[in-house]
Each structure stands twice: as structure tokens, then as C-alpha cells.
């Protein structure tokens, strides 16, 4: 096995010789292996340390030559191997998963267990590519550049795959644990895997000019809802967005231009950190009235018909006495309580996330009236792009908590 890492070689004799022993870590390739055709025994095992200055490498004997292995910080990818001869300490910093795998093989080697079955490296000189700092950015703009037989570097933080006729988001992309920016524009992607929502570091997701028709509600229900800042779904064929869009608590920029949207989810108003919203050239007949809770810097809804008629849309769901479940849920939201699936059934967690807010400020769930009211976009954004810049009021679908609110708002 061979890992790409940083290694600081510390000579334990130097302090006694009054020499300076302070050296920083060096980009290195650290392997564990045995010479070709040698017996599968611990006596033939070596740790092979190679650097850019010494590609031939330095070999440290394993059998009977390791005084100690310090693994207190292995969860951070740090460990130290102390040799008897020469009196060197190898202070290693690597990817935590690779570090644990390396130490596991070293442990089995020291115990002289199944050495012939271990994944050992050759002790040959390494190439420059094996020592270079791992890639954090990769740009692919042609089919010829797309890796089919090789893996994406696990260290990637920025991945751009554009114009290669990609028809799906591969699972190996979703497993890039450090990925922060994913740009898959100008491809043929039709749907997004739920695994994308489980990415824990992703802050920007760019999917313009694809063939998306729908978005799974599960996509915005995982760790992604706590990390995503920018979402670009422009120039697709999306007709409907899920209610769970409102769970993207950190979202600041949302691009929905050139789709087939007739409505935006009523949960839009929950995106309290949103600063830029563009949904031009869709088929929007209204906006959700919850948008009045937003504080945008820019809003672009140019090229939408906004043809909805003002008045009551549906009054059949208003209950004279709300259910006990709804009363308790309203109390939870009002008190700022957000129980998890570890504390209450998952179905109730989903129910709590479906809360709506009446323009009067009250929380409601299934007991409400739907009505179209006028919404002045000047209350929503500092900058507005509309077909008629002098007419900034559009129909908005409001969730009303009572008949009193209906009478008050529908008379405006």
C-alpha cells in the first residue's frame, strides 16, 4: 500500500548532538512493501519513504525495528512511527481513511499475519505524480478528458464537468467528501440522485442547461440543506419544485430561469438568507405570498404571465377546530422547537417541516384557506426585473389562517 501524505522526519539523535531538529512536513509518498520474489515474512517488510528530492526513497525495516506507533490523533490523519535503527520518527499527516488503512496493514505485517494476502506496494522509485500535492480542482470540458477507468481524486473541492453529454450524476461524485463546488452544466442529466442530498460540504450546485424535469423532495432533506449557498437549475424542463426547497436554510442565491414552472413552492418564504432570486422566462401565474418574508437584493421574474385571478382559491380545508396534532405542531414552531427523528417519529418531523405562515404572522398546517392576493414586489427586493417596471404588484398565493384574514386580505 502507498499513500500520498506529508511526512516530517525527526532524528532523535540530533538533540544530544546540539543540532537543530526543527523541520516542517514534506510532500511524500509513503509505502509498505517487500522486494519482488522475496518470502512473505515480516523480515522482508519495509516502509518506503519517497520525496521529490529523493524519488529512490529511504527504506526502513519493519521486522523487529519498530519501537512504537503513536495513533492518538489518527482520526485527524496524524500518526508517528518510531524506528530503532536509524533513530528516526516519521510524523505523518494524511487523509484519515488512508491513514487508518495504512496502519491496519502495518499492524498485520508486524504480527506476521497473512502477509501474502496484504495489499503491499513495490519498493521501486516513485513518479513525480505520486508526490505532488493532491488536486483540489478539476475541470473537464470534453469526453476525452472524462475519467472512466480512473477515480476522481478524493481531495477534490471544486469539480466542473461541462459539455460532455453526461446523462446522470455518478455516485462516485456524491462520495467526494471534501467537494464544495459541483458544476455539471451543459449536459443531458434528467434526474438527480438522493445521494446528492447527503453531501456534507457542498456549498454550490450548478446544473444549468440540462434535461431535468423534476426534483426529488428527498434531495433537500439531508445534510445539503445546512451547507448549500447557491443552487442553479436554470435552462431545464422543471415543472414543479418540492416543498422541501424551504429547508435550504443557508441558501443565498437561487437561479430558476428558463424552466416550465407555473408555481413556486409556498415554502419559499422560509429561505430567510436568500438574497438573489431569478425565475425569468417561466410560466408563473403567481408567486407564493410567503415571498413577502424575504429580504432580497435582486429579484428577476421577467417573462412570466402572472395571470392568476385575485380571490379565494380553496376554502374547503379550514377546520373550525384544528386537530390536536396541528395545535401541538403550531406550539412547537412558535417555541422554536425542532425535534429530530431520534426524538419523535420521522413522519412527525416531516409534518413539522410543512408549516405555513399566514400574512398576519400566524402558523398553520392543513387547516387553512388558499387565496390570491396582491403582492407588491417593492416590499420583497431592492432591485426588481419585470416586463413593466412601473407595475410591481403581482398575484400571490396566500395561506390564510382564518376567515377573518380572508375577508381582510381579499378586499384589498
mmCIF file of C-alpha atoms in Angstrom:
data_model
loop_
_atom_site.group_PDB
_atom_site.id
_atom_site.type_symbol
_atom_site.label_atom_id
_atom_site.label_comp_id
_atom_site.label_asym_id
_atom_site.label_seq_id
_atom_site.Cartn_x
_atom_site.Cartn_y
_atom_site.Cartn_z
ATOM 1 C CA UNK A 1 0.000 0.000 0.000
ATOM 2 C CA UNK A 2 1.176 3.535 -0.761
ATOM 3 C CA UNK A 3 -0.325 6.823 0.413
ATOM 4 C CA UNK A 4 0.234 10.448 -0.566
ATOM 5 C CA UNK A 5 0.920 12.475 2.572
ATOM 6 C CA UNK A 6 3.115 14.931 4.440
ATOM 7 C CA UNK A 7 5.975 13.479 6.454
ATOM 8 C CA UNK A 8 8.324 15.116 8.924
ATOM 9 C CA UNK A 9 11.445 13.047 9.632
ATOM 10 C CA UNK A 10 12.712 13.630 13.144
ATOM 11 C CA UNK A 11 16.172 12.344 14.095
ATOM 12 C CA UNK A 12 16.170 11.530 17.790
ATOM 13 C CA UNK A 13 19.976 11.807 17.977
ATOM 14 C CA UNK A 14 20.061 15.458 16.976
ATOM 15 C CA UNK A 15 19.163 16.984 20.384
ATOM 16 C CA UNK A 16 22.090 15.176 22.024
ATOM 17 C CA UNK A 17 24.398 16.484 19.301
ATOM 18 C CA UNK A 18 23.167 20.060 19.896
ATOM 19 C CA UNK A 19 21.765 20.255 16.351
ATOM 20 C CA UNK A 20 18.558 21.922 15.206
ATOM 21 C CA UNK A 21 15.852 19.280 14.818
ATOM 22 C CA UNK A 22 13.016 21.520 13.578
ATOM 23 C CA UNK A 23 11.804 20.710 10.064
ATOM 24 C CA UNK A 24 8.378 21.057 8.586
ATOM 25 C CA UNK A 25 6.479 18.252 6.851
ATOM 26 C CA UNK A 26 7.388 17.438 3.234
ATOM 27 C CA UNK A 27 5.125 16.166 0.475
ATOM 28 C CA UNK A 28 5.894 12.474 0.349
ATOM 29 C CA UNK A 29 4.825 9.074 -0.852
ATOM 30 C CA UNK A 30 4.806 6.526 1.955
ATOM 31 C CA UNK A 31 4.558 2.840 1.108
ATOM 32 C CA UNK A 32 4.785 -0.507 2.819
ATOM 33 C CA UNK A 33 6.027 -3.453 0.768
ATOM 34 C CA UNK A 34 8.617 -6.173 0.202
ATOM 35 C CA UNK A 35 11.196 -6.857 -2.521
ATOM 36 C CA UNK A 36 9.967 -8.827 -5.569
ATOM 37 C CA UNK A 37 10.154 -12.626 -5.232
ATOM 38 C CA UNK A 38 11.045 -12.362 -1.526
ATOM 39 C CA UNK A 39 9.489 -14.615 1.103
ATOM 40 C CA UNK A 40 6.189 -13.393 2.567
ATOM 41 C CA UNK A 41 7.599 -12.744 6.007
ATOM 42 C CA UNK A 42 7.878 -9.741 8.311
ATOM 43 C CA UNK A 43 11.675 -9.899 7.959
ATOM 44 C CA UNK A 44 11.263 -8.779 4.329
ATOM 45 C CA UNK A 45 8.830 -5.922 5.028
ATOM 46 C CA UNK A 46 9.954 -2.308 4.600
ATOM 47 C CA UNK A 47 8.413 1.123 4.932
ATOM 48 C CA UNK A 48 9.432 3.105 1.855
ATOM 49 C CA UNK A 49 9.595 6.913 2.123
ATOM 50 C CA UNK A 50 9.975 8.888 -1.113
ATOM 51 C CA UNK A 51 10.090 12.654 -1.676
ATOM 52 C CA UNK A 52 10.501 14.947 -4.681
ATOM 53 C CA UNK A 53 14.212 15.274 -3.817
ATOM 54 C CA UNK A 54 14.649 11.534 -3.251
ATOM 55 C CA UNK A 55 12.434 9.528 -5.592
ATOM 56 C CA UNK A 56 14.525 6.378 -4.993
ATOM 57 C CA UNK A 57 13.378 6.637 -1.405
ATOM 58 C CA UNK A 58 14.587 5.592 2.036
ATOM 59 C CA UNK A 59 13.762 2.090 3.264
ATOM 60 C CA UNK A 60 13.038 1.377 6.928
ATOM 61 C CA UNK A 61 12.995 -2.244 8.046
ATOM 62 C CA UNK A 62 9.747 -3.277 9.799
ATOM 63 C CA UNK A 63 10.523 -6.625 11.464
ATOM 64 C CA UNK A 64 11.902 -6.066 14.975
ATOM 65 C CA UNK A 65 12.741 -2.464 14.129
ATOM 66 C CA UNK A 66 9.622 -0.512 15.205
ATOM 67 C CA UNK A 67 9.832 0.755 18.743
ATOM 68 C CA UNK A 68 6.351 2.331 18.867
ATOM 69 C CA UNK A 69 3.457 3.627 16.759
ATOM 70 C CA UNK A 70 1.611 6.686 18.108
ATOM 71 C CA UNK A 71 -2.002 6.870 16.926
ATOM 72 C CA UNK A 72 -3.712 9.251 19.375
ATOM 73 C CA UNK A 73 -4.677 11.663 16.558
ATOM 74 C CA UNK A 74 -5.281 9.113 13.798
ATOM 75 C CA UNK A 75 -8.884 10.360 13.459
ATOM 76 C CA UNK A 76 -7.287 13.550 12.077
ATOM 77 C CA UNK A 77 -4.992 11.536 9.797
ATOM 78 C CA UNK A 78 -1.937 12.006 12.036
ATOM 79 C CA UNK A 79 0.331 9.237 13.334
ATOM 80 C CA UNK A 80 4.012 8.706 14.177
ATOM 81 C CA UNK A 81 6.198 5.627 13.584
ATOM 82 C CA UNK A 82 9.293 5.347 15.810
ATOM 83 C CA UNK A 83 12.155 3.199 14.479
ATOM 84 C CA UNK A 84 15.026 1.694 16.474
ATOM 85 C CA UNK A 85 17.540 1.888 13.611
ATOM 86 C CA UNK A 86 18.039 4.519 12.400
ATOM 87 C CA UNK A 87 16.689 6.510 15.337
ATOM 88 C CA UNK A 88 14.068 8.287 13.253
ATOM 89 C CA UNK A 89 10.464 9.265 13.949
ATOM 90 C CA UNK A 90 8.221 9.557 10.890
ATOM 91 C CA UNK A 91 5.489 12.083 11.732
ATOM 92 C CA UNK A 92 2.781 11.531 9.116
ATOM 93 C CA UNK A 93 -0.244 13.596 8.144
ATOM 94 C CA UNK A 94 -2.606 12.014 5.583
ATOM 95 C CA UNK A 95 -6.259 11.509 4.777
ATOM 96 C CA UNK A 96 -7.801 9.888 7.897
ATOM 97 C CA UNK A 97 -9.240 6.923 5.977
ATOM 98 C CA UNK A 98 -5.959 6.229 4.181
ATOM 99 C CA UNK A 99 -4.039 6.661 7.423
ATOM 100 C CA UNK A 100 -6.168 4.030 9.175
ATOM 101 C CA UNK A 101 -5.820 1.623 6.225
ATOM 102 C CA UNK A 102 -2.040 2.063 6.203
ATOM 103 C CA UNK A 103 -1.795 1.404 9.943
ATOM 104 C CA UNK A 104 -4.009 -1.665 9.661
ATOM 105 C CA UNK A 105 -1.691 -3.198 7.052
ATOM 106 C CA UNK A 106 1.345 -2.260 9.152
ATOM 107 C CA UNK A 107 -0.222 -3.945 12.192
ATOM 108 C CA UNK A 108 -0.890 -7.178 10.288
ATOM 109 C CA UNK A 109 2.629 -7.060 8.898
ATOM 110 C CA UNK A 110 4.202 -6.677 12.352
ATOM 111 C CA UNK A 111 2.067 -9.606 13.566
ATOM 112 C CA UNK A 112 3.302 -11.586 10.536
ATOM 113 C CA UNK A 113 -0.301 -12.484 9.602
ATOM 114 C CA UNK A 114 -1.290 -13.389 6.032
ATOM 115 C CA UNK A 115 1.445 -11.190 4.551
ATOM 116 C CA UNK A 116 0.992 -12.832 1.151
ATOM 117 C CA UNK A 117 -2.620 -11.540 1.157
ATOM 118 C CA UNK A 118 -1.791 -7.953 2.135
ATOM 119 C CA UNK A 119 -2.064 -5.138 -0.399
ATOM 120 C CA UNK A 120 1.629 -4.198 -0.489
ATOM 121 C CA UNK A 121 3.375 -1.719 -2.778
ATOM 122 C CA UNK A 122 6.537 -2.194 -4.775
ATOM 123 C CA UNK A 123 9.730 -0.670 -3.449
ATOM 124 C CA UNK A 124 10.528 0.868 -6.833
ATOM 125 C CA UNK A 125 11.229 4.609 -7.248
ATOM 126 C CA UNK A 126 8.052 6.687 -7.425
ATOM 127 C CA UNK A 127 6.880 9.084 -10.119
ATOM 128 C CA UNK A 128 6.516 12.816 -9.638
ATOM 129 C CA UNK A 129 2.704 12.485 -9.821
ATOM 130 C CA UNK A 130 2.763 10.246 -6.723
ATOM 131 C CA UNK A 131 4.364 13.000 -4.668
ATOM 132 C CA UNK A 132 2.589 16.097 -5.940
ATOM 133 C CA UNK A 133 0.021 17.785 -3.732
ATOM 134 C CA UNK A 134 -3.427 16.234 -4.293
ATOM 135 C CA UNK A 135 -5.732 18.054 -6.672
ATOM 136 C CA UNK A 136 -8.447 20.229 -5.210
ATOM 137 C CA UNK A 137 -9.863 21.454 -8.549
ATOM 138 C CA UNK A 138 -10.670 19.507 -11.706
ATOM 139 C CA UNK A 139 -12.151 20.927 -14.928
ATOM 140 C CA UNK A 140 -13.423 18.526 -17.620
ATOM 141 C CA UNK A 141 -14.735 20.040 -20.846
ATOM 142 C CA UNK A 142 -14.582 17.150 -23.326
ATOM 143 C CA UNK A 143 -15.452 13.451 -23.422
ATOM 144 C CA UNK A 144 -11.799 12.541 -23.909
ATOM 145 C CA UNK A 145 -10.893 14.140 -20.571
ATOM 146 C CA UNK A 146 -13.615 12.343 -18.587
ATOM 147 C CA UNK A 147 -12.126 9.641 -16.285
ATOM 148 C CA UNK A 148 -13.774 6.287 -16.954
ATOM 149 C CA UNK A 149 -11.225 3.775 -15.679
ATOM 150 C CA UNK A 150 -9.687 6.030 -13.030
ATOM 151 C CA UNK A 151 -11.272 7.566 -9.935
ATOM 152 C CA UNK A 152 -11.830 11.232 -9.187
ATOM 153 C CA UNK A 153 -9.193 12.494 -6.711
ATOM 154 C CA UNK A 154 -10.687 12.126 -3.247
ATOM 155 C CA UNK A 155 -9.275 15.556 -2.318
ATOM 156 C CA UNK A 156 -11.395 17.475 -4.847
ATOM 157 C CA UNK A 157 -13.113 20.619 -3.577
ATOM 158 C CA UNK A 158 -14.175 22.004 -6.968
ATOM 159 C CA UNK A 159 -15.378 19.768 -9.824
ATOM 160 C CA UNK A 160 -16.557 21.096 -13.208
ATOM 161 C CA UNK A 161 -17.815 18.653 -15.850
ATOM 162 C CA UNK A 162 -19.317 20.608 -18.745
ATOM 163 C CA UNK A 163 -20.442 19.732 -22.275
ATOM 164 C CA UNK A 164 -19.606 16.011 -22.156
ATOM 165 C CA UNK A 165 -23.190 14.700 -22.667
ATOM 166 C CA UNK A 166 -23.282 13.333 -19.128
ATOM 167 C CA UNK A 167 -26.731 11.793 -18.548
ATOM 168 C CA UNK A 168 -26.571 11.248 -14.789
ATOM 169 C CA UNK A 169 -24.800 12.345 -11.634
ATOM 170 C CA UNK A 170 -22.494 9.450 -10.853
ATOM 171 C CA UNK A 171 -22.475 8.023 -7.346
ATOM 172 C CA UNK A 172 -18.701 8.452 -7.109
ATOM 173 C CA UNK A 173 -19.206 12.222 -7.360
ATOM 174 C CA UNK A 174 -21.555 12.101 -4.370
ATOM 175 C CA UNK A 175 -18.855 10.309 -2.371
ATOM 176 C CA UNK A 176 -16.323 13.134 -2.715
ATOM 177 C CA UNK A 177 -16.370 14.120 0.954
ATOM 178 C CA UNK A 178 -14.494 17.418 0.540
ATOM 179 C CA UNK A 179 -16.359 18.682 -2.525
ATOM 180 C CA UNK A 180 -17.652 22.235 -2.115
ATOM 181 C CA UNK A 181 -18.477 23.255 -5.714
ATOM 182 C CA UNK A 182 -20.086 20.939 -8.282
ATOM 183 C CA UNK A 183 -20.742 22.336 -11.776
ATOM 184 C CA UNK A 184 -22.407 19.966 -14.258
ATOM 185 C CA UNK A 185 -23.775 22.479 -16.766
ATOM 186 C CA UNK A 186 -24.467 21.822 -20.464
ATOM 187 C CA UNK A 187 -25.090 18.105 -20.145
ATOM 188 C CA UNK A 188 -28.060 15.712 -20.533
ATOM 189 C CA UNK A 189 -28.880 14.974 -16.893
ATOM 190 C CA UNK A 190 -32.567 14.045 -16.436
ATOM 191 C CA UNK A 191 -32.772 13.412 -12.691
ATOM 192 C CA UNK A 192 -30.731 13.881 -9.553
ATOM 193 C CA UNK A 193 -29.893 11.056 -7.117
ATOM 194 C CA UNK A 194 -30.987 11.384 -3.483
ATOM 195 C CA UNK A 195 -27.349 10.679 -2.536
ATOM 196 C CA UNK A 196 -26.552 14.214 -3.678
ATOM 197 C CA UNK A 197 -28.507 15.493 -0.684
ATOM 198 C CA UNK A 198 -26.209 13.589 1.673
ATOM 199 C CA UNK A 199 -23.101 15.567 0.726
ATOM 200 C CA UNK A 200 -21.839 17.368 3.834
ATOM 201 C CA UNK A 201 -19.590 20.089 2.375
ATOM 202 C CA UNK A 202 -21.307 21.101 -0.875
ATOM 203 C CA UNK A 203 -21.958 24.864 -0.974
ATOM 204 C CA UNK A 204 -22.569 25.427 -4.704
ATOM 205 C CA UNK A 205 -24.560 23.190 -7.055
ATOM 206 C CA UNK A 206 -24.650 24.297 -10.694
ATOM 207 C CA UNK A 207 -26.919 22.338 -13.074
ATOM 208 C CA UNK A 208 -27.815 24.797 -15.880
ATOM 209 C CA UNK A 209 -28.698 23.643 -19.401
ATOM 210 C CA UNK A 210 -29.567 20.025 -18.672
ATOM 211 C CA UNK A 211 -32.753 17.979 -19.177
ATOM 212 C CA UNK A 212 -34.105 17.955 -15.620
ATOM 213 C CA UNK A 213 -37.894 17.558 -15.380
ATOM 214 C CA UNK A 214 -38.368 17.034 -11.638
ATOM 215 C CA UNK A 215 -36.504 17.348 -8.347
ATOM 216 C CA UNK A 216 -36.895 14.712 -5.646
ATOM 217 C CA UNK A 217 -38.183 16.079 -2.298
ATOM 218 C CA UNK A 218 -35.517 13.989 -0.558
ATOM 219 C CA UNK A 219 -32.733 15.985 -2.217
ATOM 220 C CA UNK A 220 -33.260 18.908 0.180
ATOM 221 C CA UNK A 221 -33.862 16.846 3.314
ATOM 222 C CA UNK A 222 -30.314 15.721 4.116
ATOM 223 C CA UNK A 223 -27.074 17.443 5.179
ATOM 224 C CA UNK A 224 -27.177 19.502 1.970
ATOM 225 C CA UNK A 225 -29.845 21.757 3.481
ATOM 226 C CA UNK A 226 -27.283 23.025 6.018
ATOM 227 C CA UNK A 227 -24.416 23.744 3.588
ATOM 228 C CA UNK A 228 -25.826 24.842 0.208
ATOM 229 C CA UNK A 229 -25.433 28.554 -0.608
ATOM 230 C CA UNK A 230 -26.025 28.589 -4.368
ATOM 231 C CA UNK A 231 -28.403 26.479 -6.461
ATOM 232 C CA UNK A 232 -28.561 26.918 -10.237
ATOM 233 C CA UNK A 233 -31.321 24.962 -12.016
ATOM 234 C CA UNK A 234 -31.737 27.359 -14.941
ATOM 235 C CA UNK A 235 -32.464 26.299 -18.522
ATOM 236 C CA UNK A 236 -34.037 22.919 -17.764
ATOM 237 C CA UNK A 237 -37.561 21.483 -18.115
ATOM 238 C CA UNK A 238 -38.678 21.558 -14.492
ATOM 239 C CA UNK A 239 -42.431 21.966 -13.981
ATOM 240 C CA UNK A 240 -42.607 21.719 -10.194
ATOM 241 C CA UNK A 241 -40.261 22.225 -7.254
ATOM 242 C CA UNK A 242 -40.711 20.253 -3.996
ATOM 243 C CA UNK A 243 -41.985 21.828 -0.788
ATOM 244 C CA UNK A 244 -38.698 20.788 0.859
ATOM 245 C CA UNK A 245 -36.952 23.604 -1.020
ATOM 246 C CA UNK A 246 -37.782 25.704 2.047
ATOM 247 C CA UNK A 247 -35.409 23.566 4.123
ATOM 248 C CA UNK A 248 -32.312 25.027 2.432
ATOM 249 C CA UNK A 249 -31.605 27.216 5.436
ATOM 250 C CA UNK A 250 -28.265 28.577 4.172
ATOM 251 C CA UNK A 251 -29.273 29.316 0.549
ATOM 252 C CA UNK A 252 -28.375 32.847 -0.633
ATOM 253 C CA UNK A 253 -28.728 32.527 -4.429
ATOM 254 C CA UNK A 254 -31.402 30.614 -6.387
ATOM 255 C CA UNK A 255 -31.494 30.515 -10.203
ATOM 256 C CA UNK A 256 -34.596 29.052 -11.885
ATOM 257 C CA UNK A 257 -34.666 30.877 -15.224
ATOM 258 C CA UNK A 258 -35.913 29.230 -18.439
ATOM 259 C CA UNK A 259 -37.910 26.350 -16.998
ATOM 260 C CA UNK A 260 -41.589 25.337 -17.209
ATOM 261 C CA UNK A 261 -42.582 26.412 -13.713
ATOM 262 C CA UNK A 262 -46.177 27.580 -13.196
ATOM 263 C CA UNK A 263 -45.766 27.982 -9.422
ATOM 264 C CA UNK A 264 -43.054 28.250 -6.816
ATOM 265 C CA UNK A 265 -43.405 26.287 -3.556
ATOM 266 C CA UNK A 266 -45.221 28.065 -0.735
ATOM 267 C CA UNK A 267 -42.227 27.266 1.468
ATOM 268 C CA UNK A 268 -40.148 29.819 -0.480
ATOM 269 C CA UNK A 269 -40.597 32.339 2.338
ATOM 270 C CA UNK A 270 -38.622 30.087 4.699
ATOM 271 C CA UNK A 271 -35.406 30.882 2.807
ATOM 272 C CA UNK A 272 -34.598 33.738 5.161
ATOM 273 C CA UNK A 273 -30.966 34.070 3.994
ATOM 274 C CA UNK A 274 -31.869 34.262 0.307
ATOM 275 C CA UNK A 275 -30.543 37.437 -1.339
ATOM 276 C CA UNK A 276 -30.859 36.722 -5.062
ATOM 277 C CA UNK A 277 -33.760 35.011 -6.844
ATOM 278 C CA UNK A 278 -34.128 34.733 -10.603
ATOM 279 C CA UNK A 279 -37.055 32.907 -12.199
ATOM 280 C CA UNK A 280 -37.388 34.694 -15.538
ATOM 281 C CA UNK A 281 -38.930 33.135 -18.655
ATOM 282 C CA UNK A 282 -41.083 30.554 -16.897
ATOM 283 C CA UNK A 283 -44.877 30.183 -16.856
ATOM 284 C CA UNK A 284 -45.536 31.553 -13.378
ATOM 285 C CA UNK A 285 -49.162 32.550 -12.835
ATOM 286 C CA UNK A 286 -48.421 33.772 -9.306
ATOM 287 C CA UNK A 287 -45.801 33.923 -6.593
ATOM 288 C CA UNK A 288 -46.180 32.465 -3.104
ATOM 289 C CA UNK A 289 -47.289 35.156 -0.656
ATOM 290 C CA UNK A 290 -44.638 33.836 1.719
ATOM 291 C CA UNK A 291 -42.149 35.692 -0.511
ATOM 292 C CA UNK A 292 -43.161 38.814 1.440
ATOM 293 C CA UNK A 293 -40.979 37.487 4.279
ATOM 294 C CA UNK A 294 -37.863 37.587 2.062
ATOM 295 C CA UNK A 295 -35.326 40.404 2.055
ATOM 296 C CA UNK A 296 -33.800 40.158 -1.411
ATOM 297 C CA UNK A 297 -31.191 42.322 -3.074
ATOM 298 C CA UNK A 298 -32.196 41.237 -6.601
ATOM 299 C CA UNK A 299 -35.383 39.648 -7.981
ATOM 300 C CA UNK A 300 -35.823 38.745 -11.647
ATOM 301 C CA UNK A 301 -39.254 37.428 -12.728
ATOM 302 C CA UNK A 302 -39.246 38.878 -16.246
ATOM 303 C CA UNK A 303 -41.204 36.984 -18.890
ATOM 304 C CA UNK A 304 -43.893 35.364 -16.702
ATOM 305 C CA UNK A 305 -47.656 35.780 -17.341
ATOM 306 C CA UNK A 306 -48.796 36.280 -13.686
ATOM 307 C CA UNK A 307 -52.345 35.656 -14.880
ATOM 308 C CA UNK A 308 -53.977 34.335 -11.671
ATOM 309 C CA UNK A 309 -57.294 35.920 -10.698
ATOM 310 C CA UNK A 310 -57.493 37.511 -7.273
ATOM 311 C CA UNK A 311 -59.814 35.879 -4.737
ATOM 312 C CA UNK A 312 -60.364 32.625 -2.858
ATOM 313 C CA UNK A 313 -58.893 29.529 -4.496
ATOM 314 C CA UNK A 314 -59.850 26.874 -1.935
ATOM 315 C CA UNK A 315 -61.704 27.314 1.369
ATOM 316 C CA UNK A 316 -62.525 23.663 1.991
ATOM 317 C CA UNK A 317 -59.551 22.856 4.235
ATOM 318 C CA UNK A 318 -60.270 25.326 7.058
ATOM 319 C CA UNK A 319 -61.342 23.486 10.209
ATOM 320 C CA UNK A 320 -63.443 25.200 12.879
ATOM 321 C CA UNK A 321 -61.407 23.319 15.475
ATOM 322 C CA UNK A 322 -57.886 22.346 14.299
ATOM 323 C CA UNK A 323 -56.671 18.842 15.060
ATOM 324 C CA UNK A 324 -54.654 18.171 18.204
ATOM 325 C CA UNK A 325 -51.655 17.342 16.014
ATOM 326 C CA UNK A 326 -51.865 20.751 14.336
ATOM 327 C CA UNK A 327 -52.281 22.599 17.634
ATOM 328 C CA UNK A 328 -49.212 20.873 19.094
ATOM 329 C CA UNK A 329 -47.226 21.475 15.899
ATOM 330 C CA UNK A 330 -48.078 25.197 15.941
ATOM 331 C CA UNK A 331 -46.897 25.334 19.554
ATOM 332 C CA UNK A 332 -43.606 23.606 18.645
ATOM 333 C CA UNK A 333 -42.873 26.019 15.789
ATOM 334 C CA UNK A 334 -43.878 29.030 17.882
ATOM 335 C CA UNK A 335 -41.474 27.980 20.636
ATOM 336 C CA UNK A 336 -38.635 27.362 18.168
ATOM 337 C CA UNK A 337 -38.531 23.626 18.892
ATOM 338 C CA UNK A 338 -37.082 21.421 16.126
ATOM 339 C CA UNK A 339 -37.169 17.778 17.315
ATOM 340 C CA UNK A 340 -35.296 15.217 15.205
ATOM 341 C CA UNK A 341 -36.179 11.713 14.037
ATOM 342 C CA UNK A 342 -34.214 10.395 17.022
ATOM 343 C CA UNK A 343 -36.745 12.017 19.355
ATOM 344 C CA UNK A 344 -40.091 11.672 17.528
ATOM 345 C CA UNK A 345 -41.345 9.571 14.579
ATOM 346 C CA UNK A 346 -39.898 10.635 11.206
ATOM 347 C CA UNK A 347 -43.411 11.272 9.847
ATOM 348 C CA UNK A 348 -43.940 13.938 12.513
ATOM 349 C CA UNK A 349 -40.583 15.542 11.679
ATOM 350 C CA UNK A 350 -41.730 15.830 8.064
ATOM 351 C CA UNK A 351 -45.081 17.229 9.224
ATOM 352 C CA UNK A 352 -43.372 19.902 11.345
ATOM 353 C CA UNK A 353 -41.306 20.982 8.321
ATOM 354 C CA UNK A 354 -44.510 21.576 6.318
ATOM 355 C CA UNK A 355 -45.602 24.624 8.336
ATOM 356 C CA UNK A 356 -47.002 27.642 6.508
ATOM 357 C CA UNK A 357 -47.367 31.236 7.609
ATOM 358 C CA UNK A 358 -50.398 33.430 7.115
ATOM 359 C CA UNK A 359 -49.679 37.071 6.088
ATOM 360 C CA UNK A 360 -50.898 38.022 9.585
ATOM 361 C CA UNK A 361 -47.943 36.069 11.011
ATOM 362 C CA UNK A 362 -49.761 33.047 12.429
ATOM 363 C CA UNK A 363 -48.505 29.499 11.753
ATOM 364 C CA UNK A 364 -50.851 26.970 10.161
ATOM 365 C CA UNK A 365 -50.678 23.480 8.709
ATOM 366 C CA UNK A 366 -53.530 21.619 6.947
ATOM 367 C CA UNK A 367 -56.263 23.905 8.320
ATOM 368 C CA UNK A 368 -56.164 26.989 6.068
ATOM 369 C CA UNK A 369 -57.724 28.881 3.158
ATOM 370 C CA UNK A 370 -55.908 29.443 -0.133
ATOM 371 C CA UNK A 371 -56.458 32.792 -1.825
ATOM 372 C CA UNK A 372 -54.784 35.002 -4.406
ATOM 373 C CA UNK A 373 -53.885 38.438 -3.093
ATOM 374 C CA UNK A 374 -51.812 41.335 -4.409
ATOM 375 C CA UNK A 375 -48.106 41.328 -3.558
ATOM 376 C CA UNK A 376 -46.024 44.454 -4.084
ATOM 377 C CA UNK A 377 -42.532 43.262 -5.037
ATOM 378 C CA UNK A 378 -41.027 46.503 -3.731
ATOM 379 C CA UNK A 379 -41.589 45.013 -0.272
ATOM 380 C CA UNK A 380 -39.600 41.927 -1.270
ATOM 381 C CA UNK A 381 -36.496 43.167 -3.116
ATOM 382 C CA UNK A 382 -34.321 46.239 -3.583
ATOM 383 C CA UNK A 383 -33.906 45.573 -7.305
ATOM 384 C CA UNK A 384 -36.748 44.148 -9.452
ATOM 385 C CA UNK A 385 -36.767 43.000 -13.080
ATOM 386 C CA UNK A 386 -40.270 42.844 -14.596
ATOM 387 C CA UNK A 387 -41.779 43.311 -18.038
ATOM 388 C CA UNK A 388 -43.414 46.504 -16.790
ATOM 389 C CA UNK A 389 -41.049 48.236 -14.325
ATOM 390 C CA UNK A 390 -43.821 50.667 -13.303
ATOM 391 C CA UNK A 391 -46.242 47.909 -12.292
ATOM 392 C CA UNK A 392 -44.615 45.950 -9.480
ATOM 393 C CA UNK A 393 -47.668 44.184 -7.999
ATOM 394 C CA UNK A 394 -48.284 40.527 -8.929
ATOM 395 C CA UNK A 395 -50.806 37.875 -7.808
ATOM 396 C CA UNK A 396 -49.598 35.885 -4.823
ATOM 397 C CA UNK A 397 -50.974 32.637 -3.433
ATOM 398 C CA UNK A 398 -51.534 33.155 0.285
ATOM 399 C CA UNK A 399 -52.199 30.626 3.018
ATOM 400 C CA UNK A 400 -54.791 32.247 5.298
ATOM 401 C CA UNK A 401 -55.311 31.031 8.832
ATOM 402 C CA UNK A 402 -58.934 32.219 9.250
ATOM 403 C CA UNK A 403 -61.998 33.692 7.562
ATOM 404 C CA UNK A 404 -61.165 36.987 9.237
ATOM 405 C CA UNK A 405 -57.866 37.126 7.332
ATOM 406 C CA UNK A 406 -59.708 36.127 4.149
ATOM 407 C CA UNK A 407 -62.173 38.988 4.487
ATOM 408 C CA UNK A 408 -59.431 41.449 5.294
ATOM 409 C CA UNK A 409 -56.957 40.497 2.557
ATOM 410 C CA UNK A 410 -59.334 39.607 -0.273
ATOM 411 C CA UNK A 411 -60.960 43.061 -0.113
ATOM 412 C CA UNK A 412 -57.692 44.830 -0.908
#
